[in-house]
GROMACS .gro file of C-alpha atoms in nm:
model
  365
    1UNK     CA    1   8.355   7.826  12.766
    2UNK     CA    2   8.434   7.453  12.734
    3UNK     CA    3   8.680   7.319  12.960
    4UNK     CA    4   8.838   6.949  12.974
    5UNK     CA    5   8.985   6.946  13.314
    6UNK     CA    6   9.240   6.652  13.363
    7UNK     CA    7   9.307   6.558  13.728
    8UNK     CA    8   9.329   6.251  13.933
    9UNK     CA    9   9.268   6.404  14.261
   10UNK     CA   10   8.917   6.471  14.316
   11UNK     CA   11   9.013   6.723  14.607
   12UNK     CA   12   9.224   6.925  14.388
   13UNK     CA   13   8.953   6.839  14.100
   14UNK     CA   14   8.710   7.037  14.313
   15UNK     CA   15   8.900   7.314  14.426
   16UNK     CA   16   8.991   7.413  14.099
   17UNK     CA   17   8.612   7.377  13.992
   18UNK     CA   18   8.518   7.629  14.270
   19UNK     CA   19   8.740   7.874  14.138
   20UNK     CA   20   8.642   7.859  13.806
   21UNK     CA   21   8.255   7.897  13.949
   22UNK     CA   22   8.326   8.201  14.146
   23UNK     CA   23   8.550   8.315  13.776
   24UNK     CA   24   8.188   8.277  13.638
   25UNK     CA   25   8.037   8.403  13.899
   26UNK     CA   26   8.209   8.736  13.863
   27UNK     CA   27   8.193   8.739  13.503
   28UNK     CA   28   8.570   8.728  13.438
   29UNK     CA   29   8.466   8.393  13.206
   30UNK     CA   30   8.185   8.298  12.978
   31UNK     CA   31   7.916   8.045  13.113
   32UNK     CA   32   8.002   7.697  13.023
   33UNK     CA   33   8.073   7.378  13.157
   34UNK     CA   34   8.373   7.178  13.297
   35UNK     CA   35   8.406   6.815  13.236
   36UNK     CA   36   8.658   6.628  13.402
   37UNK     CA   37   8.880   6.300  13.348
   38UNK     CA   38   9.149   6.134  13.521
   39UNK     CA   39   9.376   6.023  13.274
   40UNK     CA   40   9.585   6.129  12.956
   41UNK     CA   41   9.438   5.827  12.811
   42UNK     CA   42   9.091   5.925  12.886
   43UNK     CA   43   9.131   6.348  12.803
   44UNK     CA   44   9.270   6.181  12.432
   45UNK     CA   45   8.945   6.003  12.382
   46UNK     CA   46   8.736   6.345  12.509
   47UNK     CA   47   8.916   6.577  12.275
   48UNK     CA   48   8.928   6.351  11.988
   49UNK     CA   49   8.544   6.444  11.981
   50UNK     CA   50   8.613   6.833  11.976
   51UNK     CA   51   8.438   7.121  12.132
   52UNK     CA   52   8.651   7.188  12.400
   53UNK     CA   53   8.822   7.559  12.424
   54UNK     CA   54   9.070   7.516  12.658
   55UNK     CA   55   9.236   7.240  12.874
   56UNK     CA   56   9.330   7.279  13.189
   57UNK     CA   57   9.626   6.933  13.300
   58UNK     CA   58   9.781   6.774  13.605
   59UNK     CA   59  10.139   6.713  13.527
   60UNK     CA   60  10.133   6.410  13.719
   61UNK     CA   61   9.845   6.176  13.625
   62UNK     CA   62   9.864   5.767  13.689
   63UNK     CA   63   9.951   5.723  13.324
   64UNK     CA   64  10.155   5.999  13.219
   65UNK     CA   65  10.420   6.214  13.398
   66UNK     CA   66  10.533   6.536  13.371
   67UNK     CA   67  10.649   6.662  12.970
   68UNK     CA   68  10.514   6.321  12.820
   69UNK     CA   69  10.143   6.448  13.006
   70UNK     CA   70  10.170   6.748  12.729
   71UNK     CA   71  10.295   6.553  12.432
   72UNK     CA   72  10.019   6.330  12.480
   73UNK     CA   73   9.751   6.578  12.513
   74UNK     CA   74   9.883   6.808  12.197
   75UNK     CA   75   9.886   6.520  11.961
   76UNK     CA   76   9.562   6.481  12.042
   77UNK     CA   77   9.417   6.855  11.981
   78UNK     CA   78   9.712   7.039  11.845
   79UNK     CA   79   9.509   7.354  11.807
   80UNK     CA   80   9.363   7.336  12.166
   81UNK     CA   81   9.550   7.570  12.385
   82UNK     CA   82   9.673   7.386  12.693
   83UNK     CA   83   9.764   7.491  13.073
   84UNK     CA   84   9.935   7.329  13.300
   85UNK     CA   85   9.793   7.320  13.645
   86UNK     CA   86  10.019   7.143  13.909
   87UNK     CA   87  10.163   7.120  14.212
   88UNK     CA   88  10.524   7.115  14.095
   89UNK     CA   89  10.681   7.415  14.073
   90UNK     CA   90  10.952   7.398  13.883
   91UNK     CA   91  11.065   7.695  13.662
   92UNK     CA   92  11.289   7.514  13.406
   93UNK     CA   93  10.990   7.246  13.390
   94UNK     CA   94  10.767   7.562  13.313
   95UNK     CA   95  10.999   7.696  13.112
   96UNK     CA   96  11.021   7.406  12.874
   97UNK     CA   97  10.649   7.327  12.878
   98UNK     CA   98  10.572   7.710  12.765
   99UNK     CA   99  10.868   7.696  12.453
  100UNK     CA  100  10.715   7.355  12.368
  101UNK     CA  101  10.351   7.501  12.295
  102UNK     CA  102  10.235   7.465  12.643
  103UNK     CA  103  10.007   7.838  12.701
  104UNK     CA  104  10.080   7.922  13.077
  105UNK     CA  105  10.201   7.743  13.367
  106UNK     CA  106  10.005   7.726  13.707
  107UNK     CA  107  10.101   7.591  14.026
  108UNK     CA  108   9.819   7.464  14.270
  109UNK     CA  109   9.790   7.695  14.587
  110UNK     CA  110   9.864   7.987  14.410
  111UNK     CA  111   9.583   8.077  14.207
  112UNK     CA  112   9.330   8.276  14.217
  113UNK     CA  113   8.959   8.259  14.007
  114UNK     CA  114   9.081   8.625  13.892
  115UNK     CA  115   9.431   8.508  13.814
  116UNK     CA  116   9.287   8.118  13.639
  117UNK     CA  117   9.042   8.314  13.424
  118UNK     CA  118   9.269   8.562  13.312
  119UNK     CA  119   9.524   8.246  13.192
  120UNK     CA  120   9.208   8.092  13.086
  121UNK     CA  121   9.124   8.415  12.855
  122UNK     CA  122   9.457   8.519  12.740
  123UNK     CA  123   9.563   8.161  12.685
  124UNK     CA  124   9.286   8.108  12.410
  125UNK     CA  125   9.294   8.413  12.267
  126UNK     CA  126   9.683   8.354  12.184
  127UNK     CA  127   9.609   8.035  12.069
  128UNK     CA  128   9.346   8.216  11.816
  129UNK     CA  129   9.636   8.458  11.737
  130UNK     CA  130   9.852   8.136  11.626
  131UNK     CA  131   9.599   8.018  11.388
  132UNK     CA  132   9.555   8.320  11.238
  133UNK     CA  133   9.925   8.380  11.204
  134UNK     CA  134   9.954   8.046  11.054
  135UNK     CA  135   9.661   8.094  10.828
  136UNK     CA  136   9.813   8.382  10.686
  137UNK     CA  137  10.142   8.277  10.669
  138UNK     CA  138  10.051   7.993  10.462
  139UNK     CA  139   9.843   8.234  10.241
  140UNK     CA  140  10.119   8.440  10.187
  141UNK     CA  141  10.354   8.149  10.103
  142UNK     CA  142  10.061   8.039   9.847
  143UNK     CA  143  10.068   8.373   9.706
  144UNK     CA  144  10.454   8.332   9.674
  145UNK     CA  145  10.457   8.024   9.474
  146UNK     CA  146  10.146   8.145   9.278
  147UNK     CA  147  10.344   8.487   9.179
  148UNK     CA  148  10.646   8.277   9.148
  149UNK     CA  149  10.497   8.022   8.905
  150UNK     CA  150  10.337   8.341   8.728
  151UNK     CA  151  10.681   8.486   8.663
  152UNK     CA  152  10.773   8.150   8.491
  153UNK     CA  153  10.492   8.039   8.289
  154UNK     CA  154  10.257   8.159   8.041
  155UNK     CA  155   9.955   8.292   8.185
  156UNK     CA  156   9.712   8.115   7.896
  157UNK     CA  157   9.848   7.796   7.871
  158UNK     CA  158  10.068   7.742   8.219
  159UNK     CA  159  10.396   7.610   7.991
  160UNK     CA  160  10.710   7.773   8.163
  161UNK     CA  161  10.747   8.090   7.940
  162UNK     CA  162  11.057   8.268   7.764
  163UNK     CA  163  11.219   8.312   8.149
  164UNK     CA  164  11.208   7.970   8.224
  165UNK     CA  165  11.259   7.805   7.852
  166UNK     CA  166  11.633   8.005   7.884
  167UNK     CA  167  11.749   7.823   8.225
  168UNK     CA  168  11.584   7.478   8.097
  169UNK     CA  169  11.768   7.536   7.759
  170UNK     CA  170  12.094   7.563   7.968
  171UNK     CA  171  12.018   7.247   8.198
  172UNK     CA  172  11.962   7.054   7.848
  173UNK     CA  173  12.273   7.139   7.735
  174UNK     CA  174  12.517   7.117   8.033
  175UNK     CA  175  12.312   6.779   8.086
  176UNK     CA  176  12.429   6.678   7.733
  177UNK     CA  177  12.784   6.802   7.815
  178UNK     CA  178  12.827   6.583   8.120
  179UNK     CA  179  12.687   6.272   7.952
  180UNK     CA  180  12.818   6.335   7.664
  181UNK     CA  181  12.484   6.295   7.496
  182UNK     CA  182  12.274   6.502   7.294
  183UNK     CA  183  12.031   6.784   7.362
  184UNK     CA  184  11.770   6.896   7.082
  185UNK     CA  185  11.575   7.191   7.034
  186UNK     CA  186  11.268   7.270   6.834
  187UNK     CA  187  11.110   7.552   6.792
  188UNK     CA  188  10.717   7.473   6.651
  189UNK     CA  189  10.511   7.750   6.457
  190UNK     CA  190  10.176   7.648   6.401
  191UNK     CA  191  10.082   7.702   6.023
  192UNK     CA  192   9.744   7.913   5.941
  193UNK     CA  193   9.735   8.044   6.308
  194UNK     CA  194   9.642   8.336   6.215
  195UNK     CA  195   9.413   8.289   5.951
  196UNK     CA  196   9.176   8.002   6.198
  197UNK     CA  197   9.232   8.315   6.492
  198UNK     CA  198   9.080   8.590   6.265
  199UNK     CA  199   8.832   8.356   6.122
  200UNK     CA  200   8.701   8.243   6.461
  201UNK     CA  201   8.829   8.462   6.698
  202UNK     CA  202   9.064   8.492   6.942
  203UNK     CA  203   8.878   8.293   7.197
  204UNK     CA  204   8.878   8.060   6.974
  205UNK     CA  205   9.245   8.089   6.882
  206UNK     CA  206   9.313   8.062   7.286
  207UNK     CA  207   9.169   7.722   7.311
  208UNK     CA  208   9.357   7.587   6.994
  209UNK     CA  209   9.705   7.728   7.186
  210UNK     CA  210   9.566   7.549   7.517
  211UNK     CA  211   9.445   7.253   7.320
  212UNK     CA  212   9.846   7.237   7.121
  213UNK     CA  213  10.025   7.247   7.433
  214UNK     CA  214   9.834   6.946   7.581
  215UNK     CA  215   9.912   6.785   7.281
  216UNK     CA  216  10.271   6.829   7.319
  217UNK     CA  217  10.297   6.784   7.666
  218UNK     CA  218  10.190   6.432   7.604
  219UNK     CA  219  10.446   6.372   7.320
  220UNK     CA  220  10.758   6.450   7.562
  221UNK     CA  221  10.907   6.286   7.886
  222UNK     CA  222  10.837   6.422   8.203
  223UNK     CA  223  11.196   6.546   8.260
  224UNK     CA  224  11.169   6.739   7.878
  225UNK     CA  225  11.034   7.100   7.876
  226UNK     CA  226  10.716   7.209   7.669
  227UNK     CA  227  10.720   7.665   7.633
  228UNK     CA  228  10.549   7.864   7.462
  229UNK     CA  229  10.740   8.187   7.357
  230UNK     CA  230  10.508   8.394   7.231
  231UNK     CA  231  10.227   8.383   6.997
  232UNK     CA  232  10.169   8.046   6.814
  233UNK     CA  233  10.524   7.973   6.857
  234UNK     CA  234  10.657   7.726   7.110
  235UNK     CA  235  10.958   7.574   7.183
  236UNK     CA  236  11.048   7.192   7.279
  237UNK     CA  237  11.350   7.091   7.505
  238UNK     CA  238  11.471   6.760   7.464
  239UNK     CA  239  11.770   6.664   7.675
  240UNK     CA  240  12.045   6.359   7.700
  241UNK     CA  241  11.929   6.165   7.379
  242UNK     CA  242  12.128   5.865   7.251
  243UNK     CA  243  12.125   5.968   6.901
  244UNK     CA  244  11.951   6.266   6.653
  245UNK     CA  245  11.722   6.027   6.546
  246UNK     CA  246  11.534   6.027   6.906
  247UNK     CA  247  11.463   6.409   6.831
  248UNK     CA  248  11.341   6.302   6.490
  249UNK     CA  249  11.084   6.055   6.641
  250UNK     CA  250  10.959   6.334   6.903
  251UNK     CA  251  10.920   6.566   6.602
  252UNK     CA  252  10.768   6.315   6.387
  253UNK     CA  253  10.523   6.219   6.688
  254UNK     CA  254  10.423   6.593   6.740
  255UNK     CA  255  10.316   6.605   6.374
  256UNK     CA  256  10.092   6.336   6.399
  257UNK     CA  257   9.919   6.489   6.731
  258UNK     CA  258   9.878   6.804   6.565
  259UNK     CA  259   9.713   6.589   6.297
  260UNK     CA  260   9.413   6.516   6.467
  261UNK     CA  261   9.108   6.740   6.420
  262UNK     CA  262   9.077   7.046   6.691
  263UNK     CA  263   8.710   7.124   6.819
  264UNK     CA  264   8.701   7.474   6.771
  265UNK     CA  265   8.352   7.673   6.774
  266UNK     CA  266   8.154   7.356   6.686
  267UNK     CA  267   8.336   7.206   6.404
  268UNK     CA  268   8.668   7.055   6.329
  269UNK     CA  269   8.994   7.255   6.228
  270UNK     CA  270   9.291   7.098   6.095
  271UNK     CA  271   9.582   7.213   6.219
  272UNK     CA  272   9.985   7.163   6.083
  273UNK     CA  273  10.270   7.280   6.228
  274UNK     CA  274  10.654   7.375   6.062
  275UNK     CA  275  10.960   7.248   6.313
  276UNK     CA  276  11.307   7.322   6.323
  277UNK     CA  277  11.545   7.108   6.513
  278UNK     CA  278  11.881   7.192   6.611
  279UNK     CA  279  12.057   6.951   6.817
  280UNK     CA  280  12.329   7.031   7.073
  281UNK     CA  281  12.641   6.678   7.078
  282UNK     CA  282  12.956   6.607   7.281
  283UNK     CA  283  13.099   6.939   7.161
  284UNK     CA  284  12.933   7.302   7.232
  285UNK     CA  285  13.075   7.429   6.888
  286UNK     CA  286  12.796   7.181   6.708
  287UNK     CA  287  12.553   7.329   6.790
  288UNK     CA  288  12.683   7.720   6.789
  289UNK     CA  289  12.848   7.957   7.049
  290UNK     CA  290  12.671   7.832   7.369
  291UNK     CA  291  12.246   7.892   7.405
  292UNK     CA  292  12.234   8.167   7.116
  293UNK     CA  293  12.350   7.938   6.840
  294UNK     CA  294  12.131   7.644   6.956
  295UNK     CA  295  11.844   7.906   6.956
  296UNK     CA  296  11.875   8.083   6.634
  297UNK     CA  297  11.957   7.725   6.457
  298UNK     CA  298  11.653   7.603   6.578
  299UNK     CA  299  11.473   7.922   6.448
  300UNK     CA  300  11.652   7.895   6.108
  301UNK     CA  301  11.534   7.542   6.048
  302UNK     CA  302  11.201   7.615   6.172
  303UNK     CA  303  11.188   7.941   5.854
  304UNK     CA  304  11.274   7.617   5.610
  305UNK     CA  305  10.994   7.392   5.712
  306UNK     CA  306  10.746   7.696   5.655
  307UNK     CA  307  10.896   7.745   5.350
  308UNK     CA  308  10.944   7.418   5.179
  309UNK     CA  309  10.537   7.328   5.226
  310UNK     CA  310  10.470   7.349   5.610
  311UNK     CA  311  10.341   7.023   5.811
  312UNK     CA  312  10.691   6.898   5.875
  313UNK     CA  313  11.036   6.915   6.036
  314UNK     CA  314  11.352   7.003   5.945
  315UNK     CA  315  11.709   6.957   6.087
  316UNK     CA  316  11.962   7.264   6.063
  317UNK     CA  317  12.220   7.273   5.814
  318UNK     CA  318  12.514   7.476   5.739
  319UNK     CA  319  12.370   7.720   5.504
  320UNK     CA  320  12.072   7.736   5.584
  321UNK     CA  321  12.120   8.082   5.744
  322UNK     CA  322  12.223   8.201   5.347
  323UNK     CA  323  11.914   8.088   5.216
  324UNK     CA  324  11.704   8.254   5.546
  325UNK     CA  325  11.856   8.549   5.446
  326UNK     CA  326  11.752   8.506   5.006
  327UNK     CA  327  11.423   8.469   5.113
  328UNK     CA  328  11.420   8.793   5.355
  329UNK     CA  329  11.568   8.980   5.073
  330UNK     CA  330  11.316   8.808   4.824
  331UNK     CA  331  11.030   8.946   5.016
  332UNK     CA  332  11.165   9.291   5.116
  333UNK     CA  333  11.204   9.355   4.701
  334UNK     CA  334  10.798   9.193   4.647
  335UNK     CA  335  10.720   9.469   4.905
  336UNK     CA  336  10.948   9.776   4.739
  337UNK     CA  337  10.802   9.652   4.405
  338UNK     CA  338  10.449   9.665   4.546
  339UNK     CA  339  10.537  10.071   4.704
  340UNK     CA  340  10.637  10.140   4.343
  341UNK     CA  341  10.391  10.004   4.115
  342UNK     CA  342  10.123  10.161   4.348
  343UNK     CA  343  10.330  10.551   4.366
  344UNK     CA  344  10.318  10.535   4.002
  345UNK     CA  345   9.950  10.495   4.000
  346UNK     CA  346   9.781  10.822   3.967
  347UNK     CA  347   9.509  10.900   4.267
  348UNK     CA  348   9.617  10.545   4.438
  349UNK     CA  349   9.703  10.611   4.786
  350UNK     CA  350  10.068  10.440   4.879
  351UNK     CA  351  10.013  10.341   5.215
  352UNK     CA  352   9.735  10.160   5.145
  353UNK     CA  353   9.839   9.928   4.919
  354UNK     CA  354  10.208   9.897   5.157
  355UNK     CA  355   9.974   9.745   5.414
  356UNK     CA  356   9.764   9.520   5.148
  357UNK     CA  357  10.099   9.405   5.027
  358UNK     CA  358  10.214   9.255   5.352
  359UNK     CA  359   9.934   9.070   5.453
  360UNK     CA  360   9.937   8.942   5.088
  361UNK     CA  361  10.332   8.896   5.118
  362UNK     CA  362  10.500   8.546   5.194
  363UNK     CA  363  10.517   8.520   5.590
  364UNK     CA  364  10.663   8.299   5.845
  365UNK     CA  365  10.355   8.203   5.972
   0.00000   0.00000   0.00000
């Protein structure tokens, strides 16, 4: 055991050592040394060199008196219990010192070597007990934000997820509301996802997803919102634009990032994407009734890019929700036509051909 002892008085200085020898002596404390300064100034400089366990202080010392002794020592080892040893005895002093940090308060004359090496002993082990406590306090808190963040985000490509892409969505638009600007939402579909995820795999297919939502990321402002809602689909939050035409740019910009060649499994893969827009002005009826509207706009004009030659964006329209629907019903006869022609082929198994026919049927991505 390591002790800085600071005390002036070499008489009281010696006394104390004696006790702590016969403490030794008994083998109520570990062997060790005691090394001994005179000043706060001085027991600063000692500690700031470490290996010290415990530190046993004078209250009154020639520059430093009573609390301000303390103070001076803690900011110099914060994590180094501390005991006051003095000749004051004072029980609001003590009482202070000890809700402050201080470990145990002694008073000269009435001390013992059992009684100083049980204070000696008890006051590091509690001080062992705080670090701990705080170690796994903080852990816990870390674990907290880390199951917090998971709960938000998507695990693959940490974009905030569905969860969070809802209250962001809702920010946007009250934003836009109170500024009376605009808020603009795209929703992005990556075109050929699957085919480049079957054709490579889907470890493959991860890194293009992590690789896309870097790319978008640095297309937006910090105070936009990048998610990814499933899939190859993700979703873009643009709030309190001047105009439509600064969503245009964005989608425009995230078109020609997608551009570039992807590195995937040692060669490059060209990549498009299909983007609906729906933007949100002064007045919640233009962009729908409230988040659902803005949402299923978004996904509306998003079908029509797909549809009308992928690689591009589109803004919603009125009727454009018809036509989403003429296309559904286009492709839900190709598939009843498909059931048919194959029932009324003798030793042809239905079900097969149902499941050929909708891979080979028209698909939103």
């Amino acid at each position: 055991m390591r002790i800085l002892l600071v005390e002036d008085n070499a008489g009281d200085a010696r006394l104390i050592e004696l006790l702590l020898d016969e403490a030794r002596d008994a083998g109520r404390i570990g062997d060790g040394r005691v090394e001994r300064v005179s000043t706060a100034r001085e027991a600063a400089a000692r500690l700031e060199s470490g290996g010290f366990d415990v530190v046993l202080l004078d209250l009154s010392l020639p520059d430093a008196q009573g609390p301000e002794t303390f103070r001076k020592i803690r900011s110099a080892a914060p994590d180094l219990p501390v005991l006051a040893l003095t000749g004051n005895d004072d029980e609001k002093l003590a009482h202070d010192l000890v809700s402050s940090g201080m470990q145990d308060y002694l008073v000269k004359g009435q001390v013992d070597a059992r009684l100083l090496a049980r204070a000696l002993r008890y006051a590091i082990e509690r001080k062992r007990s705080e670090k701990k406590l705080r170690l796994a306090v903080a852990a816990l808190k870390r674990i907290e934000g880390q199951l917090r963040h998971q709960a938000h985000h998507d695990a693959l490509t940490g974009l905030p997820n569905r969860i969070l892409f809802h209250d962001r969505l809702e920010q946007a638009r009250a934003l836009a509301r109170r500024n009376k600007s605009f808020a603009a939402l795209m929703f992005l579909d990556l075109d050929r996802f699957k085919l480049i995820n079957d054709t490579l795999g889907h470890i493959w297919g991860d890194v293009l997803l992590k690789e896309t939502a870097e790319r978008l990321r640095g297309c937006v402002r910090a105070v936009d919102t990048v998610a990814r809602l499933g899939g190859d689909e993700f979703a873009i939050i643009l709030g309190d634009l001047a105009s439509r035409d600064d969503a245009a740019r964005v989608a425009g910009k995230i078109l020609q990032a997608l551009a570039r060649p992807f590195r995937l499994s040692g060669q490059e893969v060209f990549v498009t994407g299909s983007i609906g827009v729906a933007v949100c002005g002064e007045e919640p009826e233009e962009c729908g009734a409230g988040e659902p509207g803005l949402v299923e706009q978004a996904d509306i004009a998003m079908y029509h890019a797909k549809h009308s030659g992928c690689n591009s964006f589109h803004f919603y329209a009125p009727g454009m929700g018809a036509t989403s629907q003429q296309y559904l019903a286009m492709e839900a006869d190709l598939r009843r036509a498909l059931d048919q022609e194959a029932s009324d082929q003798p030793g042809v198994d239905g079900r097969t051909v149902r499941r050929r026919s909708a891979a080979t049927a028209p698909r939103s991505s």
